[in-house]
Structures are given as structure tokens and as C-alpha cells.
XYZ file of N, CA, C and O in Angstrom:
388
model
N 1.532 10.353 4.075
C 0.552 9.518 3.408
C 0.786 8.061 3.773
O 1.833 7.692 4.272
N -0.188 7.259 3.466
C -0.148 5.839 3.825
C 0.322 4.996 2.646
O 0.241 5.400 1.500
N 0.810 3.819 2.963
C 1.054 2.786 1.966
C -0.153 1.856 2.032
O -0.565 1.447 3.114
N -0.688 1.510 0.884
C -1.858 0.651 0.812
C -1.427 -0.702 0.273
O -0.909 -0.801 -0.831
N -1.626 -1.750 1.049
C -1.253 -3.103 0.660
C -2.521 -3.872 0.332
O -3.430 -3.969 1.159
N -2.579 -4.406 -0.885
C -3.747 -5.180 -1.312
C -3.490 -6.662 -1.086
O -2.412 -7.162 -1.408
N -4.503 -7.340 -0.534
C -4.419 -8.777 -0.327
C -5.661 -9.423 -0.902
O -6.775 -9.114 -0.493
N -5.472 -10.313 -1.862
C -6.551 -11.069 -2.481
C -7.134 -12.024 -1.435
O -6.408 -12.819 -0.834
N -8.433 -11.961 -1.210
C -9.092 -12.796 -0.197
C -9.102 -14.273 -0.560
O -9.382 -15.113 0.281
N -8.766 -14.603 -1.818
C -8.740 -16.003 -2.223
C -7.323 -16.572 -2.255
O -7.141 -17.767 -2.487
N -6.320 -15.737 -2.033
C -4.919 -16.169 -2.128
C -4.470 -16.903 -0.871
O -5.015 -16.708 0.210
N -3.461 -17.727 -1.041
C -2.896 -18.481 0.074
C -1.512 -17.977 0.472
O -0.900 -18.512 1.386
N -1.025 -16.964 -0.262
C 0.267 -16.352 0.070
C 0.091 -14.835 0.109
O -0.821 -14.303 -0.527
N 0.946 -14.129 0.858
C 0.829 -12.664 0.912
C 1.011 -12.034 -0.463
O 1.752 -12.550 -1.307
N 0.338 -10.914 -0.675
C 0.430 -10.197 -1.937
C 1.727 -9.426 -2.104
O 2.054 -8.980 -3.198
N 2.471 -9.265 -1.029
C 3.749 -8.548 -1.066
C 4.659 -9.176 -0.012
O 4.183 -9.691 0.999
N 5.942 -9.147 -0.253
C 6.894 -9.682 0.720
C 7.138 -8.680 1.834
O 7.226 -7.474 1.585
N 7.269 -9.163 3.051
C 7.526 -8.302 4.211
C 8.754 -7.418 3.985
O 8.736 -6.232 4.268
N 9.819 -7.998 3.436
C 11.055 -7.244 3.220
C 10.827 -6.089 2.239
O 11.338 -4.999 2.433
N 10.063 -6.341 1.196
C 9.759 -5.289 0.222
C 8.963 -4.170 0.868
O 9.220 -2.988 0.636
N 7.986 -4.545 1.684
C 7.165 -3.552 2.362
C 8.019 -2.700 3.293
O 7.897 -1.480 3.322
N 8.908 -3.319 4.033
C 9.750 -2.582 4.973
C 10.713 -1.647 4.239
O 11.037 -0.573 4.731
N 11.160 -2.007 3.048
C 12.045 -1.149 2.274
C 11.300 0.071 1.740
O 11.862 1.156 1.656
N 10.026 -0.098 1.388
C 9.231 1.005 0.843
C 8.806 1.996 1.921
O 8.637 3.171 1.659
N 8.615 1.510 3.101
C 7.989 2.280 4.175
C 8.992 3.173 4.901
O 10.088 2.760 5.216
N 8.562 4.402 5.156
C 9.325 5.297 6.028
C 8.880 5.041 7.460
O 7.793 4.536 7.706
N 9.714 5.393 8.418
C 9.413 5.120 9.833
C 8.046 5.597 10.287
O 7.352 4.916 11.007
N 7.682 6.798 9.908
C 6.447 7.402 10.398
C 5.238 7.103 9.511
O 4.162 7.616 9.737
N 5.422 6.268 8.514
C 4.369 6.039 7.537
C 3.389 4.959 7.999
O 3.782 3.911 8.496
N 2.125 5.232 7.796
C 1.061 4.296 8.127
C 0.920 3.292 6.989
O 1.011 3.655 5.815
N 0.704 2.035 7.332
C 0.456 0.999 6.332
C -0.965 0.487 6.549
O -1.337 0.107 7.653
N -1.766 0.506 5.495
C -3.157 0.067 5.554
C -3.332 -1.186 4.703
O -2.729 -1.302 3.643
N -4.171 -2.091 5.152
C -4.436 -3.315 4.412
C -5.822 -3.326 3.808
O -6.807 -3.059 4.502
N -5.885 -3.611 2.521
C -7.155 -3.732 1.814
C -7.289 -5.179 1.354
O -6.395 -5.708 0.695
N -8.382 -5.806 1.726
C -8.648 -7.188 1.315
C -9.620 -7.140 0.140
O -10.735 -6.635 0.264
N -9.173 -7.658 -1.006
C -9.955 -7.583 -2.234
C -10.677 -8.896 -2.531
O -10.397 -9.924 -1.922
N -11.581 -8.838 -3.474
C -12.328 -10.003 -3.972
C -13.150 -10.692 -2.887
O -13.333 -11.905 -2.897
N -13.693 -9.897 -1.976
C -14.443 -10.483 -0.859
C -15.782 -11.079 -1.296
O -16.404 -11.806 -0.531
N -16.210 -10.795 -2.514
C -17.473 -11.324 -3.016
C -17.353 -12.753 -3.537
O -18.360 -13.413 -3.761
N -16.146 -13.259 -3.721
C -15.969 -14.587 -4.303
C -16.269 -15.691 -3.294
O -15.999 -15.541 -2.102
N -16.814 -16.818 -3.763
C -17.153 -17.920 -2.854
C -15.953 -18.434 -2.046
O -16.119 -18.853 -0.907
N -14.762 -18.401 -2.619
C -13.575 -18.905 -1.915
C -12.878 -17.838 -1.072
O -11.799 -18.087 -0.539
N -13.491 -16.678 -0.941
C -12.888 -15.608 -0.141
C -12.799 -16.038 1.323
O -13.757 -16.566 1.877
N -11.647 -15.820 1.914
C -11.415 -16.155 3.322
C -10.803 -14.928 3.985
O -9.586 -14.739 3.943
N -11.651 -14.099 4.573
C -11.188 -12.853 5.163
C -10.263 -13.072 6.345
O -9.313 -12.304 6.538
N -10.519 -14.104 7.126
C -9.635 -14.397 8.261
C -8.228 -14.725 7.784
O -7.242 -14.217 8.310
N -8.134 -15.580 6.766
C -6.815 -15.938 6.230
C -6.135 -14.708 5.623
O -4.943 -14.473 5.840
N -6.889 -13.909 4.884
C -6.317 -12.702 4.283
C -5.778 -11.770 5.367
O -4.697 -11.197 5.227
N -6.518 -11.631 6.461
C -6.052 -10.813 7.586
C -4.782 -11.370 8.198
O -3.857 -10.622 8.530
N -4.719 -12.689 8.345
C -3.502 -13.323 8.888
C -2.312 -13.109 7.954
O -1.189 -12.873 8.411
N -2.549 -13.175 6.647
C -1.473 -12.948 5.685
C -0.961 -11.511 5.772
O 0.247 -11.268 5.746
N -1.882 -10.568 5.886
C -1.464 -9.164 6.045
C -0.669 -8.992 7.340
O 0.381 -8.344 7.357
N -1.157 -9.593 8.400
C -0.460 -9.492 9.683
C 0.926 -10.122 9.599
O 1.875 -9.614 10.187
N 1.069 -11.199 8.830
C 2.362 -11.883 8.721
C 3.428 -11.030 8.054
O 4.621 -11.278 8.236
N 3.006 -10.023 7.278
C 3.989 -9.145 6.645
C 4.093 -7.793 7.363
O 4.731 -6.866 6.876
N 3.434 -7.691 8.520
C 3.572 -6.487 9.333
C 2.506 -5.438 9.169
O 2.647 -4.320 9.655
N 1.414 -5.773 8.489
C 0.307 -4.828 8.327
C -0.689 -5.094 9.450
O -1.224 -6.188 9.572
N -0.911 -4.084 10.257
C -1.816 -4.232 11.407
C -3.243 -3.841 11.049
O -3.463 -3.024 10.165
N -4.213 -4.424 11.761
C -5.612 -4.024 11.562
C -5.793 -2.541 11.902
O -4.951 -1.998 12.607
N -6.841 -1.918 11.441
C -7.981 -2.515 10.757
C -7.664 -2.790 9.284
O -6.827 -2.124 8.679
N -8.361 -3.781 8.727
C -8.269 -4.103 7.314
C -9.577 -3.684 6.660
O -10.627 -3.675 7.297
N -9.501 -3.365 5.385
C -10.661 -2.859 4.666
C -11.064 -3.855 3.578
O -10.428 -3.924 2.527
N -12.119 -4.652 3.818
C -12.584 -5.606 2.811
C -13.369 -4.883 1.718
O -14.229 -4.048 2.019
N -13.047 -5.203 0.456
C -13.721 -4.551 -0.661
C -14.018 -5.534 -1.784
O -13.378 -6.572 -1.910
N -14.994 -5.158 -2.595
C -15.325 -5.895 -3.815
C -15.566 -4.889 -4.931
O -16.449 -4.033 -4.811
N -14.798 -5.001 -5.996
C -15.029 -4.150 -7.157
C -16.310 -4.549 -7.876
O -16.924 -3.733 -8.560
N -16.734 -5.794 -7.708
C -17.930 -6.299 -8.383
C -19.199 -5.795 -7.712
O -20.097 -5.256 -8.359
N -19.285 -5.955 -6.378
C -20.510 -5.566 -5.666
C -20.442 -4.141 -5.122
O -21.456 -3.577 -4.751
N -19.230 -3.600 -5.024
C -19.059 -2.265 -4.454
C -18.901 -2.278 -2.943
O -18.698 -1.232 -2.324
N -18.987 -3.465 -2.338
C -18.844 -3.581 -0.885
C -17.530 -2.941 -0.420
O -16.474 -3.201 -0.976
N -17.633 -2.088 0.583
C -16.467 -1.487 1.209
C -15.864 -0.285 0.502
O -15.025 0.410 1.066
N -16.297 -0.014 -0.726
C -15.687 1.084 -1.476
C -16.004 2.452 -0.872
O -15.153 3.335 -0.848
N -17.204 2.620 -0.378
C -17.571 3.898 0.231
C -16.726 4.164 1.476
O -16.297 5.289 1.717
N -16.467 3.122 2.255
C -15.613 3.263 3.434
C -14.236 3.747 3.026
O -13.676 4.658 3.637
N -13.676 3.152 1.983
C -12.360 3.581 1.493
C -12.385 5.026 1.031
O -11.483 5.793 1.345
N -13.401 5.380 0.285
C -13.501 6.754 -0.230
C -13.537 7.787 0.895
O -13.145 8.931 0.708
N -14.028 7.390 2.051
C -14.150 8.323 3.171
C -12.903 8.392 4.057
O -12.867 9.189 4.987
N -11.897 7.562 3.784
C -10.668 7.627 4.571
C -9.863 8.847 4.144
O -9.564 9.014 2.960
N -9.504 9.729 5.092
C -8.816 10.975 4.738
C -7.532 10.763 3.934
O -7.289 11.492 2.975
N -6.717 9.752 4.281
C -5.456 9.547 3.565
C -5.688 9.205 2.102
O -4.979 9.666 1.220
N -6.700 8.387 1.847
C -6.983 7.989 0.474
C -7.624 9.139 -0.299
O -7.305 9.360 -1.465
N -8.490 9.891 0.356
C -9.106 11.045 -0.315
C -8.050 12.043 -0.751
O -8.085 12.549 -1.873
N -7.073 12.320 0.136
C -5.993 13.251 -0.228
C -5.215 12.738 -1.431
O -4.908 13.497 -2.346
N -4.900 11.450 -1.437
C -4.144 10.875 -2.552
C -4.947 10.958 -3.847
O -4.409 11.310 -4.898
N -6.248 10.660 -3.779
C -7.079 10.699 -4.975
C -7.314 12.115 -5.472
O -7.528 12.331 -6.661
N -7.249 13.077 -4.578
C -7.455 14.473 -4.956
C -6.165 15.144 -5.387
O -6.127 16.343 -5.596
N -5.093 14.362 -5.476
C -3.832 14.931 -5.941
C -2.940 15.447 -4.840
O -1.943 16.098 -5.113
N -3.269 15.145 -3.583
C -2.456 15.625 -2.472
C -1.319 14.706 -2.096
O -0.615 14.936 -1.133
N -1.104 13.641 -2.869
C -0.030 12.699 -2.550
C 1.323 13.303 -2.876
O 1.459 14.157 -3.741
N 2.316 12.855 -2.194
C 3.696 13.262 -2.423
C 4.091 12.866 -3.844
O 4.012 11.709 -4.210
N 4.546 13.829 -4.671
C 4.904 13.508 -6.052
C 5.999 12.446 -6.159
O 6.071 11.734 -7.144
N 6.828 12.322 -5.149
C 7.884 11.309 -5.185
C 7.305 9.909 -5.094
O 7.979 8.936 -5.403
N 6.060 9.786 -4.677
C 5.434 8.478 -4.512
C 4.237 8.313 -5.453
O 3.347 7.552 -5.180
N 4.232 9.059 -6.551
C 3.144 8.940 -7.528
C 3.026 7.507 -8.002
O 4.023 6.829 -8.205
N 1.821 7.034 -8.167
C 1.591 5.686 -8.648
C 1.435 4.675 -7.542
O 0.991 3.569 -7.763
N 1.836 5.022 -6.315
C 1.636 4.111 -5.184
C 0.201 4.256 -4.711
O -0.306 5.361 -4.627
N -0.476 3.150 -4.433
C -1.864 3.251 -3.960
C -1.945 3.898 -2.603
O -1.034 3.892 -1.848
């Protein structure tokens, strides 16, 4: 399964520390980046992408808005996320997005 890292599109610092991410991640594990709050006027997707990249999360990134629903359907269709939402996630990692 994947690790999902959320990055606020209005933030100026990464949402998670690189060291923390590397400690959580297994060698073969995929890390996906989700950029949130893309509907806000101060949202800066380029900066959010750079912040994700600075902590080792590679593209593609998934921009989403809980308010407008933008990008949510794309997320729902990702096989790794569907498995996790359907209960197929590793029980040792319950609660991880």
C-alpha cells in the first residue's frame, strides 16, 4: 500500500518532515502526494509541489478541494486508495491515509 502525504496548498512549509516520512516508509512502498485546499485564493500548487518534492515525494501530485470536490473522483479511482478504503489496507498500518 501507499503512504499518502497531504500538503496544504496555502502553506509555506512542508506538512511533514522528510526524516519522519523516511522512517515511516518501507523500501518498496509508494509515496503519493495530495495537495489540499486548492480552491482557496492563496493556493499555490507550484509551491505545494516543490514542498512535497523537498521531502522526497515525487510527482504526480493530486490536487483536491473538500469544498468544491475538485480532484476527489480522481483519488477515488486510484487502486491503492480504493483498496485502503474498502478495508484492504494492512492492519498494522490502520489509520494511515
